[in-house]
JSON list of C-alpha atoms in Angstrom, two decimals:
[
{"chain": "C", "resi": 1, "resn": "MET", "atom": "CA", "xyz": [205.51, 196.10, 188.59]},
{"chain": "C", "resi": 2, "resn": "PHE", "atom": "CA", "xyz": [203.95, 193.57, 191.08]},
{"chain": "C", "resi": 3, "resn": "PRO", "atom": "CA", "xyz": [204.54, 193.73, 194.59]},
{"chain": "C", "resi": 4, "resn": "SER", "atom": "CA", "xyz": [207.31, 191.56, 195.80]},
{"chain": "C", "resi": 5, "resn": "LEU", "atom": "CA", "xyz": [205.18, 189.02, 197.46]},
{"chain": "C", "resi": 6, "resn": "ILE", "atom": "CA", "xyz": [202.90, 188.59, 194.58]},
{"chain": "C", "resi": 7, "resn": "ALA", "atom": "CA", "xyz": [205.98, 188.69, 192.01]},
{"chain": "C", "resi": 8, "resn": "ARG", "atom": "CA", "xyz": [207.18, 185.50, 193.69]},
{"chain": "C", "resi": 9, "resn": "PHE", "atom": "CA", "xyz": [203.97, 183.54, 192.80]},
{"chain": "C", "resi": 10, "resn": "PHE", "atom": "CA", "xyz": [204.09, 184.60, 188.85]},
{"chain": "C", "resi": 11, "resn": "ARG", "atom": "CA", "xyz": [207.74, 184.97, 188.43]},
{"chain": "C", "resi": 12, "resn": "PRO", "atom": "CA", "xyz": [210.56, 182.19, 189.04]},
{"chain": "C", "resi": 13, "resn": "SER", "atom": "CA", "xyz": [212.38, 182.93, 192.16]},
{"chain": "C", "resi": 14, "resn": "ALA", "atom": "CA", "xyz": [215.88, 183.63, 191.16]},
{"chain": "C", "resi": 15, "resn": "SER", "atom": "CA", "xyz": [219.48, 182.90, 192.14]},
{"chain": "C", "resi": 16, "resn": "LYS", "atom": "CA", "xyz": [222.36, 184.87, 191.01]},
{"chain": "C", "resi": 17, "resn": "LEU", "atom": "CA", "xyz": [222.68, 183.57, 187.24]},
{"chain": "C", "resi": 18, "resn": "THR", "atom": "CA", "xyz": [224.68, 185.78, 185.32]},
{"chain": "C", "resi": 19, "resn": "MET", "atom": "CA", "xyz": [226.46, 185.45, 181.47]},
{"chain": "C", "resi": 20, "resn": "ALA", "atom": "CA", "xyz": [228.13, 188.40, 180.39]},
{"chain": "C", "resi": 21, "resn": "PRO", "atom": "CA", "xyz": [226.55, 189.03, 176.76]},
{"chain": "C", "resi": 22, "resn": "ILE", "atom": "CA", "xyz": [229.09, 187.82, 173.89]},
{"chain": "C", "resi": 23, "resn": "GLY", "atom": "CA", "xyz": [231.21, 190.36, 172.31]},
{"chain": "C", "resi": 24, "resn": "GLY", "atom": "CA", "xyz": [234.19, 192.38, 172.87]},
{"chain": "C", "resi": 25, "resn": "GLY", "atom": "CA", "xyz": [236.87, 190.24, 171.15]},
{"chain": "C", "resi": 26, "resn": "MET", "atom": "CA", "xyz": [235.43, 186.95, 172.65]},
{"chain": "C", "resi": 27, "resn": "SER", "atom": "CA", "xyz": [235.14, 184.23, 169.74]},
{"chain": "C", "resi": 28, "resn": "LEU", "atom": "CA", "xyz": [232.23, 181.78, 169.14]},
{"chain": "C", "resi": 29, "resn": "PRO", "atom": "CA", "xyz": [232.55, 178.41, 168.14]},
{"chain": "C", "resi": 30, "resn": "GLY", "atom": "CA", "xyz": [232.16, 177.82, 164.57]},
{"chain": "C", "resi": 31, "resn": "ASN", "atom": "CA", "xyz": [229.06, 175.91, 164.82]},
{"chain": "C", "resi": 32, "resn": "THR", "atom": "CA", "xyz": [227.04, 178.02, 166.93]},
{"chain": "C", "resi": 33, "resn": "GLU", "atom": "CA", "xyz": [223.49, 178.15, 166.14]},
{"chain": "C", "resi": 34, "resn": "LYS", "atom": "CA", "xyz": [220.76, 180.89, 167.06]},
{"chain": "C", "resi": 35, "resn": "ALA", "atom": "CA", "xyz": [217.24, 179.93, 168.57]},
{"chain": "C", "resi": 36, "resn": "THR", "atom": "CA", "xyz": [214.57, 182.42, 169.10]},
{"chain": "C", "resi": 37, "resn": "PHE", "atom": "CA", "xyz": [211.30, 181.84, 171.18]},
{"chain": "C", "resi": 38, "resn": "ALA", "atom": "CA", "xyz": [208.43, 183.93, 173.04]},
{"chain": "C", "resi": 39, "resn": "ALA", "atom": "CA", "xyz": [206.72, 182.45, 175.88]},
{"chain": "C", "resi": 40, "resn": "GLY", "atom": "CA", "xyz": [205.44, 185.37, 177.96]},
{"chain": "C", "resi": 41, "resn": "CYS", "atom": "CA", "xyz": [207.16, 187.88, 179.91]},
{"chain": "C", "resi": 42, "resn": "PHE", "atom": "CA", "xyz": [210.86, 187.87, 178.55]},
{"chain": "C", "resi": 43, "resn": "TRP", "atom": "CA", "xyz": [212.14, 188.45, 182.02]},
{"chain": "C", "resi": 44, "resn": "SER", "atom": "CA", "xyz": [211.36, 184.80, 183.02]},
{"chain": "C", "resi": 45, "resn": "VAL", "atom": "CA", "xyz": [211.97, 183.22, 179.93]},
{"chain": "C", "resi": 46, "resn": "GLU", "atom": "CA", "xyz": [215.43, 184.21, 180.00]},
{"chain": "C", "resi": 47, "resn": "TYR", "atom": "CA", "xyz": [216.01, 183.38, 183.58]},
{"chain": "C", "resi": 48, "resn": "LEU", "atom": "CA", "xyz": [214.82, 179.96, 183.13]},
{"chain": "C", "resi": 49, "resn": "PHE", "atom": "CA", "xyz": [216.84, 179.44, 179.85]},
{"chain": "C", "resi": 50, "resn": "ARG", "atom": "CA", "xyz": [219.71, 180.37, 181.64]},
{"chain": "C", "resi": 51, "resn": "LYS", "atom": "CA", "xyz": [219.09, 178.46, 184.82]},
{"chain": "C", "resi": 52, "resn": "GLU", "atom": "CA", "xyz": [218.82, 175.56, 182.57]},
{"chain": "C", "resi": 53, "resn": "PHE", "atom": "CA", "xyz": [221.24, 175.61, 180.17]},
{"chain": "C", "resi": 54, "resn": "THR", "atom": "CA", "xyz": [224.30, 177.96, 181.62]},
{"chain": "C", "resi": 55, "resn": "GLY", "atom": "CA", "xyz": [227.30, 175.48, 181.25]},
{"chain": "C", "resi": 56, "resn": "LYS", "atom": "CA", "xyz": [225.19, 173.13, 179.06]},
{"chain": "C", "resi": 57, "resn": "GLY", "atom": "CA", "xyz": [225.97, 174.60, 175.66]},
{"chain": "C", "resi": 58, "resn": "LEU", "atom": "CA", "xyz": [223.89, 178.28, 176.11]},
{"chain": "C", "resi": 59, "resn": "LEU", "atom": "CA", "xyz": [226.71, 180.72, 175.17]},
{"chain": "C", "resi": 60, "resn": "ASP", "atom": "CA", "xyz": [224.24, 183.82, 175.23]},
{"chain": "C", "resi": 61, "resn": "ALA", "atom": "CA", "xyz": [220.84, 184.81, 175.61]},
{"chain": "C", "resi": 62, "resn": "ARG", "atom": "CA", "xyz": [219.30, 188.12, 175.02]},
{"chain": "C", "resi": 63, "resn": "VAL", "atom": "CA", "xyz": [215.95, 189.50, 175.45]},
{"chain": "C", "resi": 64, "resn": "GLY", "atom": "CA", "xyz": [214.29, 191.57, 172.86]},
{"chain": "C", "resi": 65, "resn": "TYR", "atom": "CA", "xyz": [211.50, 192.13, 170.39]},
{"chain": "C", "resi": 66, "resn": "THR", "atom": "CA", "xyz": [210.44, 190.38, 166.91]},
{"chain": "C", "resi": 67, "resn": "GLY", "atom": "CA", "xyz": [207.41, 189.36, 165.25]},
{"chain": "C", "resi": 68, "resn": "GLY", "atom": "CA", "xyz": [205.55, 192.76, 164.82]},
{"chain": "C", "resi": 69, "resn": "ASP", "atom": "CA", "xyz": [205.32, 196.12, 162.48]},
{"chain": "C", "resi": 70, "resn": "SER", "atom": "CA", "xyz": [207.11, 198.74, 164.50]},
{"chain": "C", "resi": 71, "resn": "THR", "atom": "CA", "xyz": [210.61, 199.78, 163.35]},
{"chain": "C", "resi": 72, "resn": "ASP", "atom": "CA", "xyz": [211.85, 201.04, 166.50]},
{"chain": "C", "resi": 73, "resn": "PRO", "atom": "CA", "xyz": [210.21, 198.72, 169.30]},
{"chain": "C", "resi": 74, "resn": "THR", "atom": "CA", "xyz": [210.83, 199.91, 172.96]},
{"chain": "C", "resi": 75, "resn": "TYR", "atom": "CA", "xyz": [209.71, 198.18, 176.09]},
{"chain": "C", "resi": 76, "resn": "ARG", "atom": "CA", "xyz": [206.91, 200.99, 176.57]},
{"chain": "C", "resi": 77, "resn": "SER", "atom": "CA", "xyz": [205.16, 200.51, 173.33]},
{"chain": "C", "resi": 78, "resn": "VAL", "atom": "CA", "xyz": [205.53, 196.56, 173.30]},
{"chain": "C", "resi": 79, "resn": "SER", "atom": "CA", "xyz": [204.29, 196.55, 176.66]},
{"chain": "C", "resi": 80, "resn": "TYR", "atom": "CA", "xyz": [201.09, 198.52, 175.43]},
{"chain": "C", "resi": 81, "resn": "GLY", "atom": "CA", "xyz": [200.35, 195.88, 172.72]},
{"chain": "C", "resi": 82, "resn": "LYS", "atom": "CA", "xyz": [200.27, 198.34, 169.71]},
{"chain": "C", "resi": 83, "resn": "THR", "atom": "CA", "xyz": [203.38, 197.14, 167.86]},
{"chain": "C", "resi": 84, "resn": "GLY", "atom": "CA", "xyz": [202.58, 193.72, 167.16]},
{"chain": "C", "resi": 85, "resn": "HIS", "atom": "CA", "xyz": [206.38, 192.57, 168.84]},
{"chain": "C", "resi": 86, "resn": "ALA", "atom": "CA", "xyz": [206.61, 189.73, 170.94]},
{"chain": "C", "resi": 87, "resn": "GLU", "atom": "CA", "xyz": [208.75, 189.79, 173.88]},
{"chain": "C", "resi": 88, "resn": "ALA", "atom": "CA", "xyz": [211.10, 187.47, 172.87]},
{"chain": "C", "resi": 89, "resn": "LEU", "atom": "CA", "xyz": [214.54, 185.53, 173.85]},
{"chain": "C", "resi": 90, "resn": "GLN", "atom": "CA", "xyz": [217.29, 184.74, 171.45]},
{"chain": "C", "resi": 91, "resn": "THR", "atom": "CA", "xyz": [219.78, 182.21, 172.21]},
{"chain": "C", "resi": 92, "resn": "LEU", "atom": "CA", "xyz": [223.22, 181.36, 170.80]},
{"chain": "C", "resi": 93, "resn": "TYR", "atom": "CA", "xyz": [224.13, 177.94, 171.31]},
{"chain": "C", "resi": 94, "resn": "ASN", "atom": "CA", "xyz": [226.36, 175.20, 170.71]},
{"chain": "C", "resi": 95, "resn": "PRO", "atom": "CA", "xyz": [224.40, 172.05, 169.23]},
{"chain": "C", "resi": 96, "resn": "SER", "atom": "CA", "xyz": [227.56, 169.68, 170.16]},
{"chain": "C", "resi": 97, "resn": "GLU", "atom": "CA", "xyz": [226.53, 170.27, 173.57]},
{"chain": "C", "resi": 98, "resn": "VAL", "atom": "CA", "xyz": [222.49, 171.12, 173.87]},
{"chain": "C", "resi": 99, "resn": "THR", "atom": "CA", "xyz": [220.30, 170.32, 170.75]},
{"chain": "C", "resi": 100, "resn": "TYR", "atom": "CA", "xyz": [217.49, 172.56, 169.26]},
{"chain": "C", "resi": 101, "resn": "ASP", "atom": "CA", "xyz": [215.32, 169.76, 170.07]},
{"chain": "C", "resi": 102, "resn": "ASN", "atom": "CA", "xyz": [216.56, 170.02, 173.87]},
{"chain": "C", "resi": 103, "resn": "LEU", "atom": "CA", "xyz": [215.77, 173.84, 173.58]},
{"chain": "C", "resi": 104, "resn": "LEU", "atom": "CA", "xyz": [212.32, 173.24, 172.10]},
{"chain": "C", "resi": 105, "resn": "GLU", "atom": "CA", "xyz": [211.20, 170.51, 174.65]},
{"chain": "C", "resi": 106, "resn": "PHE", "atom": "CA", "xyz": [212.28, 173.00, 177.09]},
{"chain": "C", "resi": 107, "resn": "PHE", "atom": "CA", "xyz": [210.41, 175.78, 175.81]},
{"chain": "C", "resi": 108, "resn": "PHE", "atom": "CA", "xyz": [207.00, 173.54, 175.83]},
{"chain": "C", "resi": 109, "resn": "ARG", "atom": "CA", "xyz": [207.66, 172.60, 179.49]},
{"chain": "C", "resi": 110, "resn": "MET", "atom": "CA", "xyz": [208.50, 176.09, 180.95]},
{"chain": "C", "resi": 111, "resn": "HIS", "atom": "CA", "xyz": [205.30, 177.83, 179.92]},
{"chain": "C", "resi": 112, "resn": "ASP", "atom": "CA", "xyz": [201.70, 176.79, 178.92]},
{"chain": "C", "resi": 113, "resn": "PRO", "atom": "CA", "xyz": [201.50, 176.73, 174.98]},
{"chain": "C", "resi": 114, "resn": "THR", "atom": "CA", "xyz": [197.78, 176.27, 175.27]},
{"chain": "C", "resi": 115, "resn": "THR", "atom": "CA", "xyz": [197.01, 179.73, 176.14]},
{"chain": "C", "resi": 116, "resn": "VAL", "atom": "CA", "xyz": [196.56, 182.42, 173.40]},
{"chain": "C", "resi": 117, "resn": "ASP", "atom": "CA", "xyz": [198.12, 185.69, 174.19]},
{"chain": "C", "resi": 118, "resn": "ARG", "atom": "CA", "xyz": [198.82, 185.08, 177.67]},
{"chain": "C", "resi": 119, "resn": "GLN", "atom": "CA", "xyz": [201.15, 183.62, 180.12]},
{"chain": "C", "resi": 120, "resn": "GLY", "atom": "CA", "xyz": [200.19, 183.88, 184.01]},
{"chain": "C", "resi": 121, "resn": "PRO", "atom": "CA", "xyz": [198.97, 187.59, 184.70]},
{"chain": "C", "resi": 122, "resn": "ASP", "atom": "CA", "xyz": [200.38, 188.91, 181.34]},
{"chain": "C", "resi": 123, "resn": "VAL", "atom": "CA", "xyz": [197.95, 189.06, 178.70]},
{"chain": "C", "resi": 124, "resn": "GLY", "atom": "CA", "xyz": [198.39, 190.45, 175.19]},
{"chain": "C", "resi": 125, "resn": "SER", "atom": "CA", "xyz": [199.64, 189.61, 171.94]},
{"chain": "C", "resi": 126, "resn": "GLN", "atom": "CA", "xyz": [203.12, 190.70, 173.10]},
{"chain": "C", "resi": 127, "resn": "TYR", "atom": "CA", "xyz": [203.04, 187.69, 175.62]},
{"chain": "C", "resi": 128, "resn": "ARG", "atom": "CA", "xyz": [201.99, 185.06, 173.00]},
{"chain": "C", "resi": 129, "resn": "SER", "atom": "CA", "xyz": [203.67, 181.76, 172.71]},
{"chain": "C", "resi": 130, "resn": "ALA", "atom": "CA", "xyz": [206.00, 181.48, 169.40]},
{"chain": "C", "resi": 131, "resn": "ILE", "atom": "CA", "xyz": [208.96, 179.95, 167.91]},
{"chain": "C", "resi": 132, "resn": "PHE", "atom": "CA", "xyz": [210.73, 181.95, 165.44]},
{"chain": "C", "resi": 133, "resn": "PHE", "atom": "CA", "xyz": [212.46, 179.71, 163.10]},
{"chain": "C", "resi": 134, "resn": "HIS", "atom": "CA", "xyz": [215.78, 180.41, 161.33]},
{"chain": "C", "resi": 135, "resn": "ASN", "atom": "CA", "xyz": [216.21, 177.71, 158.88]},
{"chain": "C", "resi": 136, "resn": "ASP", "atom": "CA", "xyz": [214.24, 175.00, 157.21]},
{"chain": "C", "resi": 137, "resn": "GLN", "atom": "CA", "xyz": [215.69, 172.45, 159.92]},
{"chain": "C", "resi": 138, "resn": "GLN", "atom": "CA", "xyz": [214.51, 174.33, 163.05]},
{"chain": "C", "resi": 139, "resn": "GLN", "atom": "CA", "xyz": [211.09, 174.76, 161.25]},
{"chain": "C", "resi": 140, "resn": "GLU", "atom": "CA", "xyz": [210.58, 170.98, 160.74]},
{"chain": "C", "resi": 141, "resn": "ALA", "atom": "CA", "xyz": [211.79, 170.37, 164.26]},
{"chain": "C", "resi": 142, "resn": "ALA", "atom": "CA", "xyz": [209.37, 172.70, 165.47]},
{"chain": "C", "resi": 143, "resn": "ASN", "atom": "CA", "xyz": [206.50, 171.44, 163.67]},
{"chain": "C", "resi": 144, "resn": "GLU", "atom": "CA", "xyz": [207.70, 167.94, 164.75]},
{"chain": "C", "resi": 145, "resn": "ILE", "atom": "CA", "xyz": [207.75, 168.45, 168.63]},
{"chain": "C", "resi": 146, "resn": "LEU", "atom": "CA", "xyz": [204.59, 170.68, 168.54]},
{"chain": "C", "resi": 147, "resn": "LYS", "atom": "CA", "xyz": [202.72, 167.76, 167.25]},
{"chain": "C", "resi": 148, "resn": "LYS", "atom": "CA", "xyz": [204.29, 165.45, 169.85]},
{"chain": "C", "resi": 149, "resn": "VAL", "atom": "CA", "xyz": [203.22, 167.86, 172.56]},
{"chain": "C", "resi": 150, "resn": "LYS", "atom": "CA", "xyz": [199.62, 168.45, 171.30]},
{"chain": "C", "resi": 151, "resn": "GLU", "atom": "CA", "xyz": [199.01, 164.62, 170.88]},
{"chain": "C", "resi": 152, "resn": "GLN", "atom": "CA", "xyz": [201.15, 163.07, 173.84]},
{"chain": "C", "resi": 153, "resn": "TRP", "atom": "CA", "xyz": [201.94, 165.89, 176.52]},
{"chain": "C", "resi": 154, "resn": "TYR", "atom": "CA", "xyz": [198.50, 168.02, 176.35]},
{"chain": "C", "resi": 155, "resn": "LYS", "atom": "CA", "xyz": [195.81, 166.41, 174.28]},
{"chain": "C", "resi": 156, "resn": "THR", "atom": "CA", "xyz": [194.22, 169.81, 173.03]},
{"chain": "C", "resi": 157, "resn": "GLU", "atom": "CA", "xyz": [194.86, 172.50, 170.69]},
{"chain": "C", "resi": 158, "resn": "MET", "atom": "CA", "xyz": [198.08, 174.64, 171.11]},
{"chain": "C", "resi": 159, "resn": "ALA", "atom": "CA", "xyz": [198.10, 178.17, 171.01]},
{"chain": "C", "resi": 160, "resn": "THR", "atom": "CA", "xyz": [201.95, 178.27, 169.92]},
{"chain": "C", "resi": 161, "resn": "GLN", "atom": "CA", "xyz": [202.77, 180.00, 166.37]},
{"chain": "C", "resi": 162, "resn": "ILE", "atom": "CA", "xyz": [205.63, 178.74, 164.52]},
{"chain": "C", "resi": 163, "resn": "VAL", "atom": "CA", "xyz": [206.74, 181.68, 162.24]},
{"chain": "C", "resi": 164, "resn": "PRO", "atom": "CA", "xyz": [210.00, 182.57, 160.27]},
{"chain": "C", "resi": 165, "resn": "ALA", "atom": "CA", "xyz": [212.47, 184.86, 162.28]},
{"chain": "C", "resi": 166, "resn": "GLY", "atom": "CA", "xyz": [212.36, 188.28, 161.42]},
{"chain": "C", "resi": 167, "resn": "LYS", "atom": "CA", "xyz": [213.90, 191.64, 162.41]},
{"chain": "C", "resi": 168, "resn": "TRP", "atom": "CA", "xyz": [215.28, 191.19, 166.00]},
{"chain": "C", "resi": 169, "resn": "TRP", "atom": "CA", "xyz": [215.71, 194.54, 167.92]},
{"chain": "C", "resi": 170, "resn": "ASP", "atom": "CA", "xyz": [217.56, 193.87, 171.62]},
{"chain": "C", "resi": 171, "resn": "ALA", "atom": "CA", "xyz": [215.73, 195.35, 174.50]},
{"chain": "C", "resi": 172, "resn": "GLU", "atom": "CA", "xyz": [217.04, 198.16, 176.55]},
{"chain": "C", "resi": 173, "resn": "ASP", "atom": "CA", "xyz": [220.00, 197.08, 178.57]},
{"chain": "C", "resi": 174, "resn": "TYR", "atom": "CA", "xyz": [217.76, 197.40, 181.92]},
{"chain": "C", "resi": 175, "resn": "ASN", "atom": "CA", "xyz": [215.68, 194.51, 180.72]},
{"chain": "C", "resi": 176, "resn": "GLN", "atom": "CA", "xyz": [218.93, 192.28, 180.24]},
{"chain": "C", "resi": 177, "resn": "ASN", "atom": "CA", "xyz": [219.59, 189.90, 182.83]},
{"chain": "C", "resi": 178, "resn": "TYR", "atom": "CA", "xyz": [216.81, 191.71, 184.48]},
{"chain": "C", "resi": 179, "resn": "SER", "atom": "CA", "xyz": [216.18, 188.86, 187.37]},
{"chain": "C", "resi": 180, "resn": "ASP", "atom": "CA", "xyz": [219.66, 189.59, 188.81]},
{"chain": "C", "resi": 181, "resn": "ARG", "atom": "CA", "xyz": [218.28, 193.02, 189.60]},
{"chain": "C", "resi": 182, "resn": "SER", "atom": "CA", "xyz": [214.75, 192.60, 190.18]},
{"chain": "C", "resi": 183, "resn": "GLU", "atom": "CA", "xyz": [212.53, 192.16, 193.42]},
{"chain": "C", "resi": 184, "resn": "PHE", "atom": "CA", "xyz": [211.61, 188.53, 192.81]},
{"chain": "C", "resi": 185, "resn": "SER", "atom": "CA", "xyz": [215.41, 187.72, 192.85]},
{"chain": "C", "resi": 186, "resn": "LYS", "atom": "CA", "xyz": [215.74, 188.92, 196.15]},
{"chain": "C", "resi": 187, "resn": "PRO", "atom": "CA", "xyz": [215.03, 186.51, 199.27]},
{"chain": "C", "resi": 188, "resn": "ALA", "atom": "CA", "xyz": [211.56, 186.81, 201.26]},
{"chain": "C", "resi": 189, "resn": "PRO", "atom": "CA", "xyz": [211.74, 188.64, 204.24]}
]
C-alpha cells in the first residue's frame, strides 16, 4: 500500500465510522432498495458513502466486485485488472429517508467522472466510474443525472458507464470497512 503520509493525500482521512453488516436475524424495511456504484478504490467509496449517509437512510454498504467475466474474483485477481470486474460498492438504503437521486448526486460529487479507468493514483478498468442499475427506474434516473452533470457541472464528456447490474461478489472480509483498520484512518504523528 501507500506510505501513510502519501495515502492521506489520496484517500480520505477517516474517523471511526462503523456499521455492522445487515444480517443475523435483523429485519430490513419492506421498501429497502439496492444501489451499486464503482468510482475508484472501493475502500474510499465505501468510507465516503458511510460518512455521508449513515443515519440518513443507508442501511448497509458492502464492497465487492461486479461487471466482469471471472466467476470467482478475488482482490488480488481484480487488482491485477485481468478479470474485467470493477471494485464496487453495493448499498441497501431506505428510499423514504434517502432517494436514489441523492445517492447519484453524491456519487458524481465524490469522484472524477471524467477520467477513463482512473481515480487519483489508481489506474485500470477495475477503477472505472460506473453505475450498475437494478431496474428501469434506476437506469432512467442515472441517465438523467449523467446528462445534468455533463451539461451543467463539468461541461465535458463523462467517462461514467451506466450498465445493468450483474452478478455481485462480496469482497473478502478484510476489505469490508477497511478505513476503520487502515493507515489512512489513523491520525498523523
